[in-house]
Tab-separated table of N, CA, C and O in Angstrom:
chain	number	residue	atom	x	y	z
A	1417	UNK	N	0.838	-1.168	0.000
A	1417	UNK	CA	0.000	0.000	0.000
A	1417	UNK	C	0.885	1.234	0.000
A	1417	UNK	O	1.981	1.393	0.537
A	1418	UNK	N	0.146	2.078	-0.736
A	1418	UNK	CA	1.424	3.398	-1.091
A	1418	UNK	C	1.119	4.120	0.296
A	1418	UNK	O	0.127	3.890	0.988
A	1419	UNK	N	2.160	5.058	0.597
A	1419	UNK	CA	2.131	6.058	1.715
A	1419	UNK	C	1.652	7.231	1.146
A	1419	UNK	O	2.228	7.754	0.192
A	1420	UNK	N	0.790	7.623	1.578
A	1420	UNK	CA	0.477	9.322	1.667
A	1420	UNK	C	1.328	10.434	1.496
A	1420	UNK	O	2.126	10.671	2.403
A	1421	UNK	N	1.302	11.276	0.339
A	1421	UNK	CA	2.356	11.841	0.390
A	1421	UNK	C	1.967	13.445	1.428
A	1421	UNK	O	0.778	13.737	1.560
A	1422	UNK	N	2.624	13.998	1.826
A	1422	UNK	CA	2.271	14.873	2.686
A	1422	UNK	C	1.924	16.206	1.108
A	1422	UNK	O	2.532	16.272	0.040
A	1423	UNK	N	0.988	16.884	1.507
A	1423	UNK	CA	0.437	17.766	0.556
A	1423	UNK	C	1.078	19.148	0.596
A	1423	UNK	O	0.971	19.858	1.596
A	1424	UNK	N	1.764	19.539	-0.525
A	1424	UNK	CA	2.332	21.166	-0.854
A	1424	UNK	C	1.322	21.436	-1.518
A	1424	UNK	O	0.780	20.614	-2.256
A	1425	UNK	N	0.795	22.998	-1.302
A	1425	UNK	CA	-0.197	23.241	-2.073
A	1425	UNK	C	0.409	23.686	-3.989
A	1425	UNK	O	-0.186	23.611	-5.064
A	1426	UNK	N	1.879	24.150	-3.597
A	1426	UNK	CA	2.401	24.712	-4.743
A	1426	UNK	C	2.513	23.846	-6.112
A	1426	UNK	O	2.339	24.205	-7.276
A	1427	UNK	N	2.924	22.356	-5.474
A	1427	UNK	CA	3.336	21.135	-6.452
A	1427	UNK	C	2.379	19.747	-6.376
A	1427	UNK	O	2.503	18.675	-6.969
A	1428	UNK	N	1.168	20.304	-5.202
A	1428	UNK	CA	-0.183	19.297	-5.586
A	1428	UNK	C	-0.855	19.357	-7.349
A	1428	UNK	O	-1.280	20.215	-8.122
A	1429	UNK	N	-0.610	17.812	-7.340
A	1429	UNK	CA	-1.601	17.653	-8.908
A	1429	UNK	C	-2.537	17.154	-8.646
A	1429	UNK	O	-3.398	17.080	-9.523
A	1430	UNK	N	-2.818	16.532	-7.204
A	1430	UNK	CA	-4.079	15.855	-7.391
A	1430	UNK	C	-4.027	14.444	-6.724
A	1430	UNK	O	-2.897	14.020	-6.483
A	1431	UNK	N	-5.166	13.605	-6.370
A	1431	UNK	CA	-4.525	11.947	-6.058
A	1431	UNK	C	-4.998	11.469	-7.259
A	1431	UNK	O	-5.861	11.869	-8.041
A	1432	UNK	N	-4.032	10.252	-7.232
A	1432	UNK	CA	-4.870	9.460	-8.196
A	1432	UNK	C	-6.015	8.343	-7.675
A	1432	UNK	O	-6.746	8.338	-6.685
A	1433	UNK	N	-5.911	7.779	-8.340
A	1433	UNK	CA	-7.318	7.091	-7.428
A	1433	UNK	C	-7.732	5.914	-7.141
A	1433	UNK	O	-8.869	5.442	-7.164
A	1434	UNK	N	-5.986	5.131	-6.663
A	1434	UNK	CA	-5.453	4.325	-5.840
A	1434	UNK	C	-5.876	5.167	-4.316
A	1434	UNK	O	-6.513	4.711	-3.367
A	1435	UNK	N	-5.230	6.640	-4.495
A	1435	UNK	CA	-4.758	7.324	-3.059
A	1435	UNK	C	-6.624	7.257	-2.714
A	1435	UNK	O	-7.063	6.634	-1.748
A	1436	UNK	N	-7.422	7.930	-3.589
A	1436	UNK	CA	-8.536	8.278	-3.570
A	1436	UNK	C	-9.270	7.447	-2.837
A	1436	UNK	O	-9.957	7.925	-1.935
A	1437	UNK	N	-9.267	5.665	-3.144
A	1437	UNK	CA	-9.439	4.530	-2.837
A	1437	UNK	C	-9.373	4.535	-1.426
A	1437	UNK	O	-10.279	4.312	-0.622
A	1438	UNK	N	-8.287	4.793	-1.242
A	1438	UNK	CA	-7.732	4.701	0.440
A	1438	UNK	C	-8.561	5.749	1.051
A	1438	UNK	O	-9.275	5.722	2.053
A	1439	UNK	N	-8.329	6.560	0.316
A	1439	UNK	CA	-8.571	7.826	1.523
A	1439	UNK	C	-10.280	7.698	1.857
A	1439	UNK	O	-10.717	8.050	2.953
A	1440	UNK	N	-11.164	7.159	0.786
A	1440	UNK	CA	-12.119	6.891	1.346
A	1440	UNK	C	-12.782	5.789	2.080
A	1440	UNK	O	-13.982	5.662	2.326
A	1441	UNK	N	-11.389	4.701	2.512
A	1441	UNK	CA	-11.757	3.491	2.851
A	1441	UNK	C	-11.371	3.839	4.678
A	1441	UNK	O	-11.871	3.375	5.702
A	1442	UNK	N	-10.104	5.005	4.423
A	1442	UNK	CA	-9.857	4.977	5.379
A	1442	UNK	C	-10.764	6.120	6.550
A	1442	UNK	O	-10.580	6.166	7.766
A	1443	UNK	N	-11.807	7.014	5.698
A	1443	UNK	CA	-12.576	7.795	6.331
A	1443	UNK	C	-13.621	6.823	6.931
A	1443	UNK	O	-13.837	6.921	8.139
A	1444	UNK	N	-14.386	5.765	6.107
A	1444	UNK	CA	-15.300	4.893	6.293
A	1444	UNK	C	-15.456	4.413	7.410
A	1444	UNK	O	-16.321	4.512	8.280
A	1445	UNK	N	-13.796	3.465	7.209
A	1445	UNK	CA	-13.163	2.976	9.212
A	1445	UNK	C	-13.548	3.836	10.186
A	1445	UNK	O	-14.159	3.442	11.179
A	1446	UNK	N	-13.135	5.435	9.931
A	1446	UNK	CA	-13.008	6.317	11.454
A	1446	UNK	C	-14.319	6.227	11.386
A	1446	UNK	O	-15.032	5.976	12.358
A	1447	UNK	N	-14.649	6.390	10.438
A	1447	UNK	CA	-16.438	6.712	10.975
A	1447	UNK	C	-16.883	5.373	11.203
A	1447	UNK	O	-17.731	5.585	12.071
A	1448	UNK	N	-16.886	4.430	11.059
A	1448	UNK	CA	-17.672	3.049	11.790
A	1448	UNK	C	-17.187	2.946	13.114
A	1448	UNK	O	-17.990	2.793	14.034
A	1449	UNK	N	-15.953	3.011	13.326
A	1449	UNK	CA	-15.399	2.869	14.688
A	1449	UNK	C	-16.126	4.281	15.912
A	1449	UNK	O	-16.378	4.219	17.116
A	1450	UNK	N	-16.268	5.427	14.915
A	1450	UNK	CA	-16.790	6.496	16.282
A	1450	UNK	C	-17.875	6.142	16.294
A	1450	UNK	O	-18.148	6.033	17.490
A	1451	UNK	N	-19.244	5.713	15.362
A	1451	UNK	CA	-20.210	4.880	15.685
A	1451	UNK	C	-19.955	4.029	16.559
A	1451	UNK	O	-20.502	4.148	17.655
A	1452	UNK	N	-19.364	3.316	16.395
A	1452	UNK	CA	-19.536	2.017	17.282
A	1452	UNK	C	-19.340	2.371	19.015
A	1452	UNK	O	-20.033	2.056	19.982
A	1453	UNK	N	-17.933	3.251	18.881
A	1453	UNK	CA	-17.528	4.105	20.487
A	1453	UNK	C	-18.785	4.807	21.010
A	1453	UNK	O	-19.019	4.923	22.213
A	1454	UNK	N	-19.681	5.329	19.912
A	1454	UNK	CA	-20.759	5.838	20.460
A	1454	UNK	C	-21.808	5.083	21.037
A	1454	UNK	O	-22.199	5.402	22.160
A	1455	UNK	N	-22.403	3.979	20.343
A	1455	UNK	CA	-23.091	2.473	20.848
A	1455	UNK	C	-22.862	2.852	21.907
A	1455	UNK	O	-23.520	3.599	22.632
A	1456	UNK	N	-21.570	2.185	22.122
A	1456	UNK	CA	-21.067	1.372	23.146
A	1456	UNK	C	-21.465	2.423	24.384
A	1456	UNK	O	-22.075	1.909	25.321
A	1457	UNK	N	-21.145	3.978	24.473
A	1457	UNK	CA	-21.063	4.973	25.142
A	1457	UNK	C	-22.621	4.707	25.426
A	1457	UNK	O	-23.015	4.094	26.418
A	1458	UNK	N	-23.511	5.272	24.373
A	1458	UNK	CA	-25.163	5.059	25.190
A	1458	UNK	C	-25.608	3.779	25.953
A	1458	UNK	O	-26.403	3.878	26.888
A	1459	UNK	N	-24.977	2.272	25.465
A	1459	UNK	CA	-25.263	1.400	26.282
A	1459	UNK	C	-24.766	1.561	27.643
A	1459	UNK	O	-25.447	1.189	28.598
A	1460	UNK	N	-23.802	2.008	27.762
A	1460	UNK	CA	-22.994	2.134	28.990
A	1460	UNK	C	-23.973	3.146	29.891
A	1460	UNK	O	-24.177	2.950	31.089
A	1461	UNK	N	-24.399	3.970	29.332
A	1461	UNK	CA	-25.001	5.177	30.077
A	1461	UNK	C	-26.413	4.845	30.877
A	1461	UNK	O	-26.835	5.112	32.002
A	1462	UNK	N	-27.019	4.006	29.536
A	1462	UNK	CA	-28.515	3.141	29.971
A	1462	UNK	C	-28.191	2.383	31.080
A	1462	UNK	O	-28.641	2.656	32.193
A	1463	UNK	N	-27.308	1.277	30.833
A	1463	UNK	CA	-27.351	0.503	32.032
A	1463	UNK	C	-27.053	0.797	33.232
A	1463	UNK	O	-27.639	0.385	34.233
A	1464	UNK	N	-25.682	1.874	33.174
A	1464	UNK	CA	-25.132	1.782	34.457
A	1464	UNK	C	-26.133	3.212	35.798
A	1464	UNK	O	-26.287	3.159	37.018
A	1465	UNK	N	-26.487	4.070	34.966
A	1465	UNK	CA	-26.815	5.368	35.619
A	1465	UNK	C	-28.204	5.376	35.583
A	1465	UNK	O	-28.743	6.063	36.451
A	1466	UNK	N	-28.960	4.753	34.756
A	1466	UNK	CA	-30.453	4.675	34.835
A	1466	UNK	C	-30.995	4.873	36.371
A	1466	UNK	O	-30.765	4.069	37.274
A	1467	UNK	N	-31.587	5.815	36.479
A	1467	UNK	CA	-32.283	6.279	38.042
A	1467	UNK	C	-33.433	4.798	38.074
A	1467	UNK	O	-33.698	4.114	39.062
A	1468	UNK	N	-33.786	4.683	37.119
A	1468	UNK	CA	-35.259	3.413	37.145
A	1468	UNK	C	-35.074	2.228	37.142
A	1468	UNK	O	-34.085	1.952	36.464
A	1469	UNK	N	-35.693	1.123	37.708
A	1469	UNK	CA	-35.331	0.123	37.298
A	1469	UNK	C	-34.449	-0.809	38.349
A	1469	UNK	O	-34.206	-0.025	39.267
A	1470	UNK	N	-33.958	-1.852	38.619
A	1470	UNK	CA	-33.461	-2.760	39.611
A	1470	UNK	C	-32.373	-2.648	39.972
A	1470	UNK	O	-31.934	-3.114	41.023
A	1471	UNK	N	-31.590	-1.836	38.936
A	1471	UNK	CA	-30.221	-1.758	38.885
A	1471	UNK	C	-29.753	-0.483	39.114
A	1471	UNK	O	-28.552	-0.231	39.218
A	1472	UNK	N	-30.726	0.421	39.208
A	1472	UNK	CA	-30.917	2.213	39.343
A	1472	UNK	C	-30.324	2.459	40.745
A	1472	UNK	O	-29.950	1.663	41.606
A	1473	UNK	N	-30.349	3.603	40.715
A	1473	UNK	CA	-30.678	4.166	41.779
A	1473	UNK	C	-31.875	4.225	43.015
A	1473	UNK	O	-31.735	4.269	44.237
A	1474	UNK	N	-33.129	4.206	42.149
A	1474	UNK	CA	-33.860	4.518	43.075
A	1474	UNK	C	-34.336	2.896	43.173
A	1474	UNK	O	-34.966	2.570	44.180
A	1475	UNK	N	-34.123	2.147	42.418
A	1475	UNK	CA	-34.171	0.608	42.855
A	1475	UNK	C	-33.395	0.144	43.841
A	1475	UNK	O	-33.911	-0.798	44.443
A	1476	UNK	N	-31.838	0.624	44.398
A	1476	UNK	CA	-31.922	0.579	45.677
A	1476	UNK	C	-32.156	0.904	46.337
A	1476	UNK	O	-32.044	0.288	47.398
A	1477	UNK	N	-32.840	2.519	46.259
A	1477	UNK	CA	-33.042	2.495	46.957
A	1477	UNK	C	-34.138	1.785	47.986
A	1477	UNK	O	-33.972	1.487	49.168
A	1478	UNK	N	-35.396	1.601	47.091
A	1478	UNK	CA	-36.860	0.947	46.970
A	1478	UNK	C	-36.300	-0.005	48.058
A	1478	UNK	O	-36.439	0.064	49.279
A	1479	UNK	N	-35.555	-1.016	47.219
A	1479	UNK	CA	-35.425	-2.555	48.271
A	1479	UNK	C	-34.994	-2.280	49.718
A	1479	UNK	O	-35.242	-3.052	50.644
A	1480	UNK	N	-34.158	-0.821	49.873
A	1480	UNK	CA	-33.705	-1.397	51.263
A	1480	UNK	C	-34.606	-0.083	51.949
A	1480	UNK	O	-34.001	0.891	52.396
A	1481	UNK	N	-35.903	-0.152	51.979
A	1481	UNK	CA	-36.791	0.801	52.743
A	1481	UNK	C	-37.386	-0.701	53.514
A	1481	UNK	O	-37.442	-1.860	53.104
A	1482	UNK	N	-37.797	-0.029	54.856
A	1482	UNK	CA	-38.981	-1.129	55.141
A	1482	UNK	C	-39.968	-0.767	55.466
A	1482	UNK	O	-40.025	0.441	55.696
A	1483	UNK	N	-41.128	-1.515	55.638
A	1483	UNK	CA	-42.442	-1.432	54.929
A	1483	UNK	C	-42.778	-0.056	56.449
A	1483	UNK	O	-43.879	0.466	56.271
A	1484	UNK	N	-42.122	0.439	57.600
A	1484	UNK	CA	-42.337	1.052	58.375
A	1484	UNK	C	-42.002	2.257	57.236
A	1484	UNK	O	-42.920	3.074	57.313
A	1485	UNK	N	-41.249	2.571	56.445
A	1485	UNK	CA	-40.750	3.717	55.717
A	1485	UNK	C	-41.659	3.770	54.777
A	1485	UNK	O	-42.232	4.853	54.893
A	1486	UNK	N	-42.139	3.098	53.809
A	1486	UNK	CA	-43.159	2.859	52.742
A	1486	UNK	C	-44.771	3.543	53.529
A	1486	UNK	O	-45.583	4.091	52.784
A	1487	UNK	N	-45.061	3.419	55.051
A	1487	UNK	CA	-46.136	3.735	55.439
A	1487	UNK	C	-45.769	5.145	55.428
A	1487	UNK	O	-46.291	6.026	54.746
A	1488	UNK	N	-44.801	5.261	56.270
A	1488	UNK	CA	-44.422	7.259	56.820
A	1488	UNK	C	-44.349	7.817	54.983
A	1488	UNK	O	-45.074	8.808	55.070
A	1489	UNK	N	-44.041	7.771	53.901
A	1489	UNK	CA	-43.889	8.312	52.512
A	1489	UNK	C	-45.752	7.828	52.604
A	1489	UNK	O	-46.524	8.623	53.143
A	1490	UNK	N	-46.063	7.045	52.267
A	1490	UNK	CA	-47.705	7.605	52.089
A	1490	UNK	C	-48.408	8.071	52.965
A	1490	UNK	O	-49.512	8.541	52.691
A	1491	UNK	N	-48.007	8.049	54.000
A	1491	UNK	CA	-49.081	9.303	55.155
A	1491	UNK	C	-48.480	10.490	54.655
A	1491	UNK	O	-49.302	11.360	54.370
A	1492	UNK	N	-47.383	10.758	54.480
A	1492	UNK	CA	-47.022	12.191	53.920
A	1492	UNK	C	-47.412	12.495	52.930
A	1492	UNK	O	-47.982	13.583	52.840
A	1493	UNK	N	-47.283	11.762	51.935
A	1493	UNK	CA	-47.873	12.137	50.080
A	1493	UNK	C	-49.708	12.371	50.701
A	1493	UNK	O	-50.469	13.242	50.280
A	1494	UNK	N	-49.971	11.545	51.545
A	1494	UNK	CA	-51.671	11.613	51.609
A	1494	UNK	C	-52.078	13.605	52.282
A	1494	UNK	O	-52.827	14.540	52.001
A	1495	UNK	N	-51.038	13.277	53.210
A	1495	UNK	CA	-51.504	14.469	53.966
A	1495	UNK	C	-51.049	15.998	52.972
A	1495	UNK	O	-51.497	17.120	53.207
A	1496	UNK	N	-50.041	15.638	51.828
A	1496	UNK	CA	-49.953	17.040	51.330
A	1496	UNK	C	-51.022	17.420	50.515
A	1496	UNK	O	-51.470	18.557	50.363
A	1497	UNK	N	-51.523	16.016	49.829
A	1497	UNK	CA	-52.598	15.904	49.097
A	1497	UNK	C	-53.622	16.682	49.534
A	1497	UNK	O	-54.087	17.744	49.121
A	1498	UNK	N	-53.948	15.811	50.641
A	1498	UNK	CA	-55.134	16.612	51.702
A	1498	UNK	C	-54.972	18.307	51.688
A	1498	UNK	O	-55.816	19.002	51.121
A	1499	UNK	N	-53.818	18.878	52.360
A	1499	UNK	CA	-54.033	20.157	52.105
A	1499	UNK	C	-53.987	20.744	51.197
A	1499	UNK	O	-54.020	21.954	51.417
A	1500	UNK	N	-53.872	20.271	49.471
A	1500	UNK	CA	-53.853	20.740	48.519
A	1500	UNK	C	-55.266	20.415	48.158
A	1500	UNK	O	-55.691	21.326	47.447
A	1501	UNK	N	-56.032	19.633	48.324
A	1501	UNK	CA	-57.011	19.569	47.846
A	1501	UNK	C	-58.034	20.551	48.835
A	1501	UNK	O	-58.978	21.042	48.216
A	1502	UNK	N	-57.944	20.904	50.364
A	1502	UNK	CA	-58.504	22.004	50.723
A	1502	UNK	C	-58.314	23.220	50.071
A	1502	UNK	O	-59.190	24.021	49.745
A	1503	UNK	N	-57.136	23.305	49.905
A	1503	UNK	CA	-56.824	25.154	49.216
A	1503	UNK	C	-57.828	25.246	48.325
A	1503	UNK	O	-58.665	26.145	48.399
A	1504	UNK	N	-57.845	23.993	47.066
A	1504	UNK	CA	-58.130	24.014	46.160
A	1504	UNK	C	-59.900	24.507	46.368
A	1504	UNK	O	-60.362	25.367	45.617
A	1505	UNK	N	-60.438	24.104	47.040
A	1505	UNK	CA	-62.135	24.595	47.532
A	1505	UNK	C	-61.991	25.330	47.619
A	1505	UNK	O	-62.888	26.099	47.964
């Protein structure tokens, strides 16, 4: 495979289109490969940081409440309710 010649603008004629060949085989590569780095980047993001879900955040948090904590969060959600729904009259 020929080497690239480094480009003078004064004594450029042009590639021929062997070089041409390359140069678009070799743009093709970068671009499949930053696709692919990108994949890889959103899968990474879904799985690991997802707030939802078992593996989330708030999925641990969920599991390690106990059902004494699950009551005190709905007497509270009930009771803000409650005074929002008075204002609201």
């Amino acid at each position: 495979m020929k080497e690239i010649p480094d480009i003078n603008p004064t004594d450029f004629k042009g590639y021929d289109i062997d070089e041409l060949r390359y140069r678009r085989a070799f743009a093709l590569a970068r671009y499949e490969m930053a696709k692919m780095r990108m994949v890889e980047e959103v899968d990474s993001v879904k799985d690991g940081v997802s707030g939802f879900g078992p593996k989330g955040i708030i999925g641990k948090i969920l599991r390690n409440l106990s059902f004494i904590d699950y009551a005190l969060i709905g007497y509270r959600i009930y009771s803000k309710m409650r005074k929002f729904r008075k204002s609201r009259k």
